mmCIF file with all atom_site columns, C-alpha atoms in Angstrom:
data_model
loop_
_atom_site.group_PDB
_atom_site.id
_atom_site.type_symbol
_atom_site.label_atom_id
_atom_site.label_alt_id
_atom_site.label_comp_id
_atom_site.label_asym_id
_atom_site.label_entity_id
_atom_site.label_seq_id
_atom_site.pdbx_PDB_ins_code
_atom_site.Cartn_x
_atom_site.Cartn_y
_atom_site.Cartn_z
_atom_site.occupancy
_atom_site.B_iso_or_equiv
_atom_site.pdbx_formal_charge
_atom_site.auth_seq_id
_atom_site.auth_comp_id
_atom_site.auth_asym_id
_atom_site.auth_atom_id
_atom_site.pdbx_PDB_model_num
ATOM 1   C CA . MET A 1 1   ? -58.097 -42.878 -16.755 1.00 0.00 ? 140 MET A CA 1
ATOM 2   C CA . THR A 1 2   ? -56.328 -42.723 -13.444 1.00 0.00 ? 141 THR A CA 1
ATOM 3   C CA . LEU A 1 3   ? -54.065 -40.035 -14.875 1.00 0.00 ? 142 LEU A CA 1
ATOM 4   C CA . SER A 1 4   ? -57.019 -37.926 -16.067 1.00 0.00 ? 143 SER A CA 1
ATOM 5   C CA . LEU A 1 5   ? -58.702 -38.013 -12.794 1.00 0.00 ? 144 LEU A CA 1
ATOM 6   C CA . PHE A 1 6   ? -55.762 -36.538 -10.901 1.00 0.00 ? 145 PHE A CA 1
ATOM 7   C CA . ASN A 1 7   ? -54.774 -34.031 -13.627 1.00 0.00 ? 146 ASN A CA 1
ATOM 8   C CA . GLN A 1 8   ? -57.171 -31.553 -11.783 1.00 0.00 ? 147 GLN A CA 1
ATOM 9   C CA . PHE A 1 9   ? -54.921 -31.385 -8.946  1.00 0.00 ? 148 PHE A CA 1
ATOM 10  C CA . VAL A 1 10  ? -51.687 -30.438 -10.824 1.00 0.00 ? 149 VAL A CA 1
ATOM 11  C CA . SER A 1 11  ? -50.944 -26.867 -10.170 1.00 0.00 ? 150 SER A CA 1
ATOM 12  C CA . PRO A 1 12  ? -51.556 -25.014 -13.602 1.00 0.00 ? 151 PRO A CA 1
ATOM 13  C CA . SER A 1 13  ? -48.911 -22.758 -14.994 1.00 0.00 ? 152 SER A CA 1
ATOM 14  C CA . ILE A 1 14  ? -48.818 -20.070 -17.778 1.00 0.00 ? 153 ILE A CA 1
ATOM 15  C CA . MET A 1 15  ? -45.324 -19.530 -19.438 1.00 0.00 ? 154 MET A CA 1
ATOM 16  C CA . TRP A 1 16  ? -43.861 -21.301 -16.519 1.00 0.00 ? 155 TRP A CA 1
ATOM 17  C CA . ILE A 1 17  ? -45.278 -19.042 -13.985 1.00 0.00 ? 156 ILE A CA 1
ATOM 18  C CA . PRO A 1 18  ? -47.386 -21.241 -11.454 1.00 0.00 ? 157 PRO A CA 1
ATOM 19  C CA . LEU A 1 19  ? -50.777 -19.916 -10.898 1.00 0.00 ? 158 LEU A CA 1
ATOM 20  C CA . ALA A 1 20  ? -51.185 -21.423 -7.634  1.00 0.00 ? 159 ALA A CA 1
ATOM 21  C CA . ALA A 1 21  ? -49.674 -17.891 -5.990  1.00 0.00 ? 160 ALA A CA 1
ATOM 22  C CA . ILE A 1 22  ? -52.557 -15.864 -7.871  1.00 0.00 ? 161 ILE A CA 1
ATOM 23  C CA . ALA A 1 23  ? -55.308 -18.487 -6.618  1.00 0.00 ? 162 ALA A CA 1
ATOM 24  C CA . LEU A 1 24  ? -53.924 -17.859 -3.213  1.00 0.00 ? 163 LEU A CA 1
ATOM 25  C CA . ALA A 1 25  ? -54.081 -14.111 -3.382  1.00 0.00 ? 164 ALA A CA 1
ATOM 26  C CA . LEU A 1 26  ? -57.538 -14.160 -4.980  1.00 0.00 ? 165 LEU A CA 1
ATOM 27  C CA . PRO A 1 27  ? -59.790 -14.619 -1.949  1.00 0.00 ? 166 PRO A CA 1
ATOM 28  C CA . TRP A 1 28  ? -58.401 -11.386 -0.333  1.00 0.00 ? 167 TRP A CA 1
ATOM 29  C CA . THR A 1 29  ? -59.935 -9.360  -3.249  1.00 0.00 ? 168 THR A CA 1
ATOM 30  C CA . LEU A 1 30  ? -63.273 -10.898 -2.810  1.00 0.00 ? 169 LEU A CA 1
ATOM 31  C CA . PHE A 1 31  ? -63.936 -9.701  0.631   1.00 0.00 ? 170 PHE A CA 1
ATOM 32  C CA . PRO A 1 32  ? -66.040 -6.766  1.264   1.00 0.00 ? 171 PRO A CA 1
ATOM 33  C CA . ARG A 1 33  ? -64.105 -3.824  2.501   1.00 0.00 ? 172 ARG A CA 1
ATOM 34  C CA . GLN A 1 34  ? -65.118 -1.562  5.434   1.00 0.00 ? 173 GLN A CA 1
ATOM 35  C CA . THR A 1 35  ? -66.692 1.995   4.576   1.00 0.00 ? 174 THR A CA 1
ATOM 36  C CA . THR A 1 36  ? -66.794 5.264   6.141   1.00 0.00 ? 175 THR A CA 1
ATOM 37  C CA . ARG A 1 37  ? -70.547 5.332   5.771   1.00 0.00 ? 176 ARG A CA 1
ATOM 38  C CA . TRP A 1 38  ? -72.956 5.163   8.967   1.00 0.00 ? 177 TRP A CA 1
ATOM 39  C CA . VAL A 1 39  ? -74.678 2.164   7.699   1.00 0.00 ? 178 VAL A CA 1
ATOM 40  C CA . ASN A 1 40  ? -73.064 -0.771  6.022   1.00 0.00 ? 179 ASN A CA 1
ATOM 41  C CA . ASN A 1 41  ? -74.646 -2.951  3.084   1.00 0.00 ? 180 ASN A CA 1
ATOM 42  C CA . ARG A 1 42  ? -76.098 -6.485  4.019   1.00 0.00 ? 181 ARG A CA 1
ATOM 43  C CA . LEU A 1 43  ? -72.705 -8.290  2.856   1.00 0.00 ? 182 LEU A CA 1
ATOM 44  C CA . LEU A 1 44  ? -70.609 -6.329  5.162   1.00 0.00 ? 183 LEU A CA 1
ATOM 45  C CA . SER A 1 45  ? -72.852 -6.755  7.858   1.00 0.00 ? 184 SER A CA 1
ATOM 46  C CA . LEU A 1 46  ? -73.323 -10.396 7.484   1.00 0.00 ? 185 LEU A CA 1
ATOM 47  C CA . GLN A 1 47  ? -69.543 -10.672 7.221   1.00 0.00 ? 186 GLN A CA 1
ATOM 48  C CA . SER A 1 48  ? -69.068 -8.772  10.580  1.00 0.00 ? 187 SER A CA 1
ATOM 49  C CA . TRP A 1 49  ? -71.772 -10.963 12.404  1.00 0.00 ? 188 TRP A CA 1
ATOM 50  C CA . PHE A 1 50  ? -70.132 -14.167 11.269  1.00 0.00 ? 189 PHE A CA 1
ATOM 51  C CA . LEU A 1 51  ? -66.661 -13.091 12.360  1.00 0.00 ? 190 LEU A CA 1
ATOM 52  C CA . SER A 1 52  ? -68.080 -11.986 15.841  1.00 0.00 ? 191 SER A CA 1
ATOM 53  C CA . GLN A 1 53  ? -69.897 -15.108 16.299  1.00 0.00 ? 192 GLN A CA 1
ATOM 54  C CA . PHE A 1 54  ? -66.880 -17.186 15.256  1.00 0.00 ? 193 PHE A CA 1
ATOM 55  C CA . THR A 1 55  ? -64.443 -15.595 17.344  1.00 0.00 ? 194 THR A CA 1
ATOM 56  C CA . GLN A 1 56  ? -66.742 -15.524 20.269  1.00 0.00 ? 195 GLN A CA 1
ATOM 57  C CA . GLN A 1 57  ? -67.358 -19.234 20.186  1.00 0.00 ? 196 GLN A CA 1
ATOM 58  C CA . ILE A 1 58  ? -63.624 -20.129 19.347  1.00 0.00 ? 197 ILE A CA 1
ATOM 59  C CA . PHE A 1 59  ? -61.977 -18.108 21.976  1.00 0.00 ? 198 PHE A CA 1
ATOM 60  C CA . LEU A 1 60  ? -64.560 -18.556 24.805  1.00 0.00 ? 199 LEU A CA 1
ATOM 61  C CA . PRO A 1 61  ? -62.757 -21.454 26.790  1.00 0.00 ? 200 PRO A CA 1
ATOM 62  C CA . ILE A 1 62  ? -59.098 -19.722 25.880  1.00 0.00 ? 201 ILE A CA 1
ATOM 63  C CA . ASN A 1 63  ? -57.570 -17.269 28.558  1.00 0.00 ? 202 ASN A CA 1
ATOM 64  C CA . ASN A 1 64  ? -57.054 -13.542 27.454  1.00 0.00 ? 203 ASN A CA 1
ATOM 65  C CA . PRO A 1 65  ? -53.422 -13.851 26.389  1.00 0.00 ? 204 PRO A CA 1
ATOM 66  C CA . GLY A 1 66  ? -54.754 -16.283 23.797  1.00 0.00 ? 205 GLY A CA 1
ATOM 67  C CA . HIS A 1 67  ? -57.337 -13.487 22.377  1.00 0.00 ? 206 HIS A CA 1
ATOM 68  C CA . LYS A 1 68  ? -54.437 -11.956 20.494  1.00 0.00 ? 207 LYS A CA 1
ATOM 69  C CA . TRP A 1 69  ? -54.709 -14.748 18.055  1.00 0.00 ? 208 TRP A CA 1
ATOM 70  C CA . ALA A 1 70  ? -58.379 -13.934 17.040  1.00 0.00 ? 209 ALA A CA 1
ATOM 71  C CA . LEU A 1 71  ? -57.562 -11.712 13.929  1.00 0.00 ? 210 LEU A CA 1
ATOM 72  C CA . LEU A 1 72  ? -55.058 -14.278 12.820  1.00 0.00 ? 211 LEU A CA 1
ATOM 73  C CA . LEU A 1 73  ? -57.532 -17.358 12.935  1.00 0.00 ? 212 LEU A CA 1
ATOM 74  C CA . ALA A 1 74  ? -60.385 -15.289 11.969  1.00 0.00 ? 213 ALA A CA 1
ATOM 75  C CA . SER A 1 75  ? -58.745 -14.249 8.785   1.00 0.00 ? 214 SER A CA 1
ATOM 76  C CA . LEU A 1 76  ? -57.524 -17.789 8.253   1.00 0.00 ? 215 LEU A CA 1
ATOM 77  C CA . MET A 1 77  ? -61.024 -19.191 8.590   1.00 0.00 ? 216 MET A CA 1
ATOM 78  C CA . LEU A 1 78  ? -62.472 -16.800 5.893   1.00 0.00 ? 217 LEU A CA 1
ATOM 79  C CA . PHE A 1 79  ? -59.432 -17.477 3.917   1.00 0.00 ? 218 PHE A CA 1
ATOM 80  C CA . LEU A 1 80  ? -59.845 -21.400 3.853   1.00 0.00 ? 219 LEU A CA 1
ATOM 81  C CA . ILE A 1 81  ? -63.613 -21.018 3.243   1.00 0.00 ? 220 ILE A CA 1
ATOM 82  C CA . THR A 1 82  ? -63.124 -19.070 0.199   1.00 0.00 ? 221 THR A CA 1
ATOM 83  C CA . LEU A 1 83  ? -60.673 -21.297 -1.170  1.00 0.00 ? 222 LEU A CA 1
ATOM 84  C CA . ASN A 1 84  ? -62.265 -24.434 -0.599  1.00 0.00 ? 223 ASN A CA 1
ATOM 85  C CA . THR A 1 85  ? -65.630 -23.049 -2.100  1.00 0.00 ? 224 THR A CA 1
ATOM 86  C CA . ALA A 1 86  ? -64.080 -21.329 -4.926  1.00 0.00 ? 225 ALA A CA 1
ATOM 87  C CA . GLY A 1 87  ? -62.340 -24.375 -6.005  1.00 0.00 ? 226 GLY A CA 1
ATOM 88  C CA . LEU A 1 88  ? -65.710 -26.037 -6.503  1.00 0.00 ? 227 LEU A CA 1
ATOM 89  C CA . LEU A 1 89  ? -66.416 -23.728 -9.596  1.00 0.00 ? 228 LEU A CA 1
ATOM 90  C CA . PRO A 1 90  ? -65.721 -24.927 -13.045 1.00 0.00 ? 229 PRO A CA 1
ATOM 91  C CA . TYR A 1 91  ? -62.377 -24.494 -14.622 1.00 0.00 ? 230 TYR A CA 1
ATOM 92  C CA . THR A 1 92  ? -60.711 -23.406 -11.165 1.00 0.00 ? 231 THR A CA 1
ATOM 93  C CA . PHE A 1 93  ? -57.998 -24.613 -9.084  1.00 0.00 ? 232 PHE A CA 1
ATOM 94  C CA . THR A 1 94  ? -57.914 -25.382 -5.406  1.00 0.00 ? 233 THR A CA 1
ATOM 95  C CA . PRO A 1 95  ? -54.708 -24.779 -3.817  1.00 0.00 ? 234 PRO A CA 1
ATOM 96  C CA . THR A 1 96  ? -55.925 -26.420 -0.607  1.00 0.00 ? 235 THR A CA 1
ATOM 97  C CA . THR A 1 97  ? -55.947 -29.988 -2.201  1.00 0.00 ? 236 THR A CA 1
ATOM 98  C CA . GLN A 1 98  ? -52.086 -29.639 -2.339  1.00 0.00 ? 237 GLN A CA 1
ATOM 99  C CA . LEU A 1 99  ? -50.558 -31.280 0.649   1.00 0.00 ? 238 LEU A CA 1
ATOM 100 C CA . SER A 1 100 ? -47.675 -28.829 0.512   1.00 0.00 ? 239 SER A CA 1
ATOM 101 C CA . VAL A 1 101 ? -49.845 -25.788 0.750   1.00 0.00 ? 240 VAL A CA 1
ATOM 102 C CA . ASN A 1 102 ? -51.890 -27.131 3.688   1.00 0.00 ? 241 ASN A CA 1
ATOM 103 C CA . MET A 1 103 ? -48.741 -28.022 5.607   1.00 0.00 ? 242 MET A CA 1
ATOM 104 C CA . GLY A 1 104 ? -47.375 -24.751 5.075   1.00 0.00 ? 243 GLY A CA 1
ATOM 105 C CA . PHE A 1 105 ? -50.573 -23.393 6.746   1.00 0.00 ? 244 PHE A CA 1
ATOM 106 C CA . ALA A 1 106 ? -50.373 -26.082 9.756   1.00 0.00 ? 245 ALA A CA 1
ATOM 107 C CA . ILE A 1 107 ? -46.725 -26.315 10.573  1.00 0.00 ? 246 ILE A CA 1
ATOM 108 C CA . PRO A 1 108 ? -45.980 -22.705 11.273  1.00 0.00 ? 247 PRO A CA 1
ATOM 109 C CA . LEU A 1 109 ? -48.978 -22.166 13.280  1.00 0.00 ? 248 LEU A CA 1
ATOM 110 C CA . TRP A 1 110 ? -48.674 -25.504 15.251  1.00 0.00 ? 249 TRP A CA 1
ATOM 111 C CA . LEU A 1 111 ? -44.988 -24.502 16.040  1.00 0.00 ? 250 LEU A CA 1
ATOM 112 C CA . ALA A 1 112 ? -46.060 -21.087 16.888  1.00 0.00 ? 251 ALA A CA 1
ATOM 113 C CA . THR A 1 113 ? -48.442 -22.361 19.878  1.00 0.00 ? 252 THR A CA 1
ATOM 114 C CA . VAL A 1 114 ? -45.804 -24.960 20.759  1.00 0.00 ? 253 VAL A CA 1
ATOM 115 C CA . ILE A 1 115 ? -43.117 -22.107 21.255  1.00 0.00 ? 254 ILE A CA 1
ATOM 116 C CA . LEU A 1 116 ? -45.632 -19.903 22.801  1.00 0.00 ? 255 LEU A CA 1
ATOM 117 C CA . GLY A 1 117 ? -46.229 -22.541 25.636  1.00 0.00 ? 256 GLY A CA 1
ATOM 118 C CA . LEU A 1 118 ? -42.601 -23.360 26.134  1.00 0.00 ? 257 LEU A CA 1
ATOM 119 C CA . TRP A 1 119 ? -41.778 -19.591 26.399  1.00 0.00 ? 258 TRP A CA 1
ATOM 120 C CA . THR A 1 120 ? -44.743 -18.361 28.701  1.00 0.00 ? 259 THR A CA 1
ATOM 121 C CA . GLN A 1 121 ? -45.219 -21.712 30.893  1.00 0.00 ? 260 GLN A CA 1
ATOM 122 C CA . PRO A 1 122 ? -42.477 -24.417 30.272  1.00 0.00 ? 261 PRO A CA 1
ATOM 123 C CA . THR A 1 123 ? -43.368 -26.435 33.108  1.00 0.00 ? 262 THR A CA 1
ATOM 124 C CA . HIS A 1 124 ? -46.912 -26.800 31.897  1.00 0.00 ? 263 HIS A CA 1
ATOM 125 C CA . ALA A 1 125 ? -46.047 -27.235 28.492  1.00 0.00 ? 264 ALA A CA 1
ATOM 126 C CA . LEU A 1 126 ? -43.603 -30.088 29.268  1.00 0.00 ? 265 LEU A CA 1
ATOM 127 C CA . GLY A 1 127 ? -45.999 -31.505 31.724  1.00 0.00 ? 266 GLY A CA 1
ATOM 128 C CA . HIS A 1 128 ? -48.276 -32.602 28.729  1.00 0.00 ? 267 HIS A CA 1
ATOM 129 C CA . LEU A 1 129 ? -45.530 -35.411 27.867  1.00 0.00 ? 268 LEU A CA 1
ATOM 130 C CA . LEU A 1 130 ? -46.217 -37.098 31.074  1.00 0.00 ? 269 LEU A CA 1
ATOM 131 C CA . PRO A 1 131 ? -49.426 -37.560 32.503  1.00 0.00 ? 270 PRO A CA 1
ATOM 132 C CA . GLU A 1 132 ? -49.829 -37.373 36.253  1.00 0.00 ? 271 GLU A CA 1
ATOM 133 C CA . GLY A 1 133 ? -49.637 -40.778 38.104  1.00 0.00 ? 272 GLY A CA 1
ATOM 134 C CA . THR A 1 134 ? -47.763 -42.621 35.603  1.00 0.00 ? 273 THR A CA 1
ATOM 135 C CA . PRO A 1 135 ? -45.909 -45.660 36.752  1.00 0.00 ? 274 PRO A CA 1
ATOM 136 C CA . THR A 1 136 ? -42.194 -45.211 36.714  1.00 0.00 ? 275 THR A CA 1
ATOM 137 C CA . PRO A 1 137 ? -41.665 -48.239 34.334  1.00 0.00 ? 276 PRO A CA 1
ATOM 138 C CA . LEU A 1 138 ? -43.915 -46.571 31.775  1.00 0.00 ? 277 LEU A CA 1
ATOM 139 C CA . ILE A 1 139 ? -42.147 -42.954 32.168  1.00 0.00 ? 278 ILE A CA 1
ATOM 140 C CA . PRO A 1 140 ? -39.787 -43.246 29.017  1.00 0.00 ? 279 PRO A CA 1
ATOM 141 C CA . VAL A 1 141 ? -42.319 -45.246 26.841  1.00 0.00 ? 280 VAL A CA 1
ATOM 142 C CA . LEU A 1 142 ? -45.195 -42.483 27.554  1.00 0.00 ? 281 LEU A CA 1
ATOM 143 C CA . ILE A 1 143 ? -42.758 -39.480 26.972  1.00 0.00 ? 282 ILE A CA 1
ATOM 144 C CA . ILE A 1 144 ? -41.784 -41.132 23.535  1.00 0.00 ? 283 ILE A CA 1
ATOM 145 C CA . ILE A 1 145 ? -45.425 -41.784 22.659  1.00 0.00 ? 284 ILE A CA 1
ATOM 146 C CA . GLU A 1 146 ? -46.661 -38.470 23.670  1.00 0.00 ? 285 GLU A CA 1
ATOM 147 C CA . THR A 1 147 ? -43.867 -36.788 21.720  1.00 0.00 ? 286 THR A CA 1
ATOM 148 C CA . ILE A 1 148 ? -44.714 -38.609 18.464  1.00 0.00 ? 287 ILE A CA 1
ATOM 149 C CA . SER A 1 149 ? -48.323 -37.659 18.969  1.00 0.00 ? 288 SER A CA 1
ATOM 150 C CA . LEU A 1 150 ? -47.184 -34.027 19.518  1.00 0.00 ? 289 LEU A CA 1
ATOM 151 C CA . PHE A 1 151 ? -45.225 -33.728 16.054  1.00 0.00 ? 290 PHE A CA 1
ATOM 152 C CA . ILE A 1 152 ? -48.170 -35.633 14.266  1.00 0.00 ? 291 ILE A CA 1
ATOM 153 C CA . ARG A 1 153 ? -50.586 -32.920 15.082  1.00 0.00 ? 292 ARG A CA 1
ATOM 154 C CA . PRO A 1 154 ? -49.514 -30.808 11.994  1.00 0.00 ? 293 PRO A CA 1
ATOM 155 C CA . ILE A 1 155 ? -49.384 -33.617 9.629   1.00 0.00 ? 294 ILE A CA 1
ATOM 156 C CA . ALA A 1 156 ? -52.762 -34.781 10.713  1.00 0.00 ? 295 ALA A CA 1
ATOM 157 C CA . LEU A 1 157 ? -54.209 -31.255 10.278  1.00 0.00 ? 296 LEU A CA 1
ATOM 158 C CA . GLY A 1 158 ? -52.702 -31.001 6.634   1.00 0.00 ? 297 GLY A CA 1
ATOM 159 C CA . VAL A 1 159 ? -53.531 -34.355 5.607   1.00 0.00 ? 298 VAL A CA 1
ATOM 160 C CA . ARG A 1 160 ? -57.268 -34.128 6.785   1.00 0.00 ? 299 ARG A CA 1
ATOM 161 C CA . LEU A 1 161 ? -57.962 -30.803 4.873   1.00 0.00 ? 300 LEU A CA 1
ATOM 162 C CA . THR A 1 162 ? -56.105 -32.432 1.627   1.00 0.00 ? 301 THR A CA 1
ATOM 163 C CA . ALA A 1 163 ? -57.803 -36.017 1.824   1.00 0.00 ? 302 ALA A CA 1
ATOM 164 C CA . ASN A 1 164 ? -61.348 -34.488 2.325   1.00 0.00 ? 303 ASN A CA 1
ATOM 165 C CA . LEU A 1 165 ? -61.073 -32.092 -0.600  1.00 0.00 ? 304 LEU A CA 1
ATOM 166 C CA . THR A 1 166 ? -59.435 -34.313 -2.884  1.00 0.00 ? 305 THR A CA 1
ATOM 167 C CA . ALA A 1 167 ? -61.974 -37.181 -2.267  1.00 0.00 ? 306 ALA A CA 1
ATOM 168 C CA . GLY A 1 168 ? -65.138 -34.699 -2.897  1.00 0.00 ? 307 GLY A CA 1
ATOM 169 C CA . HIS A 1 169 ? -63.539 -33.541 -6.289  1.00 0.00 ? 308 HIS A CA 1
ATOM 170 C CA . LEU A 1 170 ? -63.026 -36.931 -7.300  1.00 0.00 ? 309 LEU A CA 1
ATOM 171 C CA . LEU A 1 171 ? -66.235 -38.022 -6.489  1.00 0.00 ? 310 LEU A CA 1
ATOM 172 C CA . ILE A 1 172 ? -67.803 -34.992 -8.431  1.00 0.00 ? 311 ILE A CA 1
ATOM 173 C CA . GLN A 1 173 ? -65.617 -35.686 -11.576 1.00 0.00 ? 312 GLN A CA 1
ATOM 174 C CA . LEU A 1 174 ? -66.556 -39.192 -11.532 1.00 0.00 ? 313 LEU A CA 1
ATOM 175 C CA . ILE A 1 175 ? -70.374 -38.696 -11.232 1.00 0.00 ? 314 ILE A CA 1
ATOM 176 C CA . SER A 1 176 ? -70.050 -35.951 -13.803 1.00 0.00 ? 315 SER A CA 1
ATOM 177 C CA . SER A 1 177 ? -68.164 -38.077 -16.342 1.00 0.00 ? 316 SER A CA 1
ATOM 178 C CA . ALA A 1 178 ? -70.795 -40.966 -15.895 1.00 0.00 ? 317 ALA A CA 1
ATOM 179 C CA . THR A 1 179 ? -73.719 -38.454 -16.195 1.00 0.00 ? 318 THR A CA 1
ATOM 180 C CA . SER A 1 180 ? -72.298 -36.920 -19.651 1.00 0.00 ? 319 SER A CA 1
ATOM 181 C CA . VAL A 1 181 ? -71.756 -40.797 -20.966 1.00 0.00 ? 320 VAL A CA 1
ATOM 182 C CA . LEU A 1 182 ? -75.381 -41.678 -19.642 1.00 0.00 ? 321 LEU A CA 1
ATOM 183 C CA . LEU A 1 183 ? -77.143 -38.830 -21.189 1.00 0.00 ? 322 LEU A CA 1
ATOM 184 C CA . SER A 1 184 ? -77.209 -40.452 -24.560 1.00 0.00 ? 323 SER A CA 1
ATOM 185 C CA . ILE A 1 185 ? -77.750 -44.009 -23.619 1.00 0.00 ? 324 ILE A CA 1
ATOM 186 C CA . LEU A 1 186 ? -80.056 -44.011 -20.595 1.00 0.00 ? 325 LEU A CA 1
ATOM 187 C CA . PRO A 1 187 ? -81.650 -40.611 -20.140 1.00 0.00 ? 326 PRO A CA 1
ATOM 188 C CA . ALA A 1 188 ? -83.570 -41.984 -16.961 1.00 0.00 ? 327 ALA A CA 1
ATOM 189 C CA . VAL A 1 189 ? -80.384 -43.301 -15.308 1.00 0.00 ? 328 VAL A CA 1
ATOM 190 C CA . ALA A 1 190 ? -78.750 -40.037 -16.146 1.00 0.00 ? 329 ALA A CA 1
ATOM 191 C CA . THR A 1 191 ? -81.555 -38.155 -14.506 1.00 0.00 ? 330 THR A CA 1
ATOM 192 C CA . PHE A 1 192 ? -80.670 -39.786 -11.295 1.00 0.00 ? 331 PHE A CA 1
ATOM 193 C CA . THR A 1 193 ? -77.213 -39.282 -11.611 1.00 0.00 ? 332 THR A CA 1
ATOM 194 C CA . ILE A 1 194 ? -77.840 -35.466 -12.290 1.00 0.00 ? 333 ILE A CA 1
ATOM 195 C CA . THR A 1 195 ? -79.782 -35.329 -8.922  1.00 0.00 ? 334 THR A CA 1
ATOM 196 C CA . LEU A 1 196 ? -77.031 -37.194 -7.364  1.00 0.00 ? 335 LEU A CA 1
ATOM 197 C CA . LEU A 1 197 ? -74.438 -34.883 -8.582  1.00 0.00 ? 336 LEU A CA 1
ATOM 198 C CA . PHE A 1 198 ? -76.385 -31.712 -7.402  1.00 0.00 ? 337 PHE A CA 1
ATOM 199 C CA . LEU A 1 199 ? -76.849 -33.062 -3.836  1.00 0.00 ? 338 LEU A CA 1
ATOM 200 C CA . LEU A 1 200 ? -72.955 -34.099 -3.758  1.00 0.00 ? 339 LEU A CA 1
ATOM 201 C CA . THR A 1 201 ? -72.119 -30.561 -4.872  1.00 0.00 ? 340 THR A CA 1
ATOM 202 C CA . LEU A 1 202 ? -74.289 -29.163 -1.987  1.00 0.00 ? 341 LEU A CA 1
ATOM 203 C CA . LEU A 1 203 ? -72.454 -31.687 0.432   1.00 0.00 ? 342 LEU A CA 1
ATOM 204 C CA . GLU A 1 204 ? -69.100 -30.560 -0.708  1.00 0.00 ? 343 GLU A CA 1
ATOM 205 C CA . VAL A 1 205 ? -69.894 -26.982 -0.330  1.00 0.00 ? 344 VAL A CA 1
ATOM 206 C CA . ALA A 1 206 ? -70.823 -27.908 3.345   1.00 0.00 ? 345 ALA A CA 1
ATOM 207 C CA . VAL A 1 207 ? -67.652 -29.985 3.604   1.00 0.00 ? 346 VAL A CA 1
ATOM 208 C CA . ALA A 1 208 ? -65.590 -26.983 2.288   1.00 0.00 ? 347 ALA A CA 1
ATOM 209 C CA . MET A 1 209 ? -66.788 -24.970 4.785   1.00 0.00 ? 348 MET A CA 1
ATOM 210 C CA . ILE A 1 210 ? -66.806 -27.432 7.883   1.00 0.00 ? 349 ILE A CA 1
ATOM 211 C CA . GLN A 1 211 ? -63.225 -28.349 7.022   1.00 0.00 ? 350 GLN A CA 1
ATOM 212 C CA . ALA A 1 212 ? -61.903 -24.947 7.042   1.00 0.00 ? 351 ALA A CA 1
ATOM 213 C CA . TYR A 1 213 ? -63.644 -24.544 10.478  1.00 0.00 ? 352 TYR A CA 1
ATOM 214 C CA . VAL A 1 214 ? -62.156 -27.861 11.915  1.00 0.00 ? 353 VAL A CA 1
ATOM 215 C CA . PHE A 1 215 ? -58.709 -26.700 10.826  1.00 0.00 ? 354 PHE A CA 1
ATOM 216 C CA . VAL A 1 216 ? -59.059 -23.579 12.733  1.00 0.00 ? 355 VAL A CA 1
ATOM 217 C CA . LEU A 1 217 ? -60.724 -25.336 15.611  1.00 0.00 ? 356 LEU A CA 1
ATOM 218 C CA . LEU A 1 218 ? -57.824 -27.694 16.289  1.00 0.00 ? 357 LEU A CA 1
ATOM 219 C CA . LEU A 1 219 ? -55.459 -24.953 15.883  1.00 0.00 ? 358 LEU A CA 1
ATOM 220 C CA . SER A 1 220 ? -57.492 -22.970 18.673  1.00 0.00 ? 359 SER A CA 1
ATOM 221 C CA . LEU A 1 221 ? -57.311 -26.206 21.035  1.00 0.00 ? 360 LEU A CA 1
ATOM 222 C CA . TYR A 1 222 ? -53.543 -26.339 20.451  1.00 0.00 ? 361 TYR A CA 1
ATOM 223 C CA . LEU A 1 223 ? -53.465 -22.805 21.520  1.00 0.00 ? 362 LEU A CA 1
ATOM 224 C CA . GLN A 1 224 ? -55.511 -23.374 24.295  1.00 0.00 ? 363 GLN A CA 1
ATOM 225 C CA . GLU A 1 225 ? -53.186 -26.077 25.808  1.00 0.00 ? 364 GLU A CA 1
ATOM 226 C CA . ASN A 1 226 ? -50.182 -23.758 25.459  1.00 0.00 ? 365 ASN A CA 1
ATOM 227 C CA . VAL A 1 227 ? -51.680 -20.421 27.019  1.00 0.00 ? 366 VAL A CA 1
#
């Protein structure tokens, strides 16, 4: 039973070719493309409005040098939302339930913000390791604690996204399995579990979008500290 629950998180392959790469490349084919017409369609207009609102909200507290990251973070936001929500469809694979994939997103981007801070303003970046007014005996301890918390940030980014999506997929599978069993035994209870499954699916769609937003929001906060 335990093995069958977690089989959905195993990366599928055909003829020893992992399909995770195809799943990662698929979202880019789903986005509407810009056209040369004067009037765009509604989907493209909605996408443009969403991106403008997102970038305005994320980059409002960030200085002008950090605005160069707008295209990268907005693209990452759309990419994660598409991956997370597409993984809720039947017979699909969600790459963002794999910790290795999420760490592949988190570590390079976090490291880029740290290197940017050390390159542009090293004194300010290193000053985060020691709060102002710290007593002298506590300086070595606080430097160690702040350094550990700094290196935990990418791990927290990847684990948070993986854990939330994995938990949602497991709950959906458990309730759907219980519903299929109860349909022939207790139809009244099965009706309740179907309603619960529908509400849980809506909740998971919201969680998929919120977790993508939180992932990019935390990256923008790390960028704000180093710009």
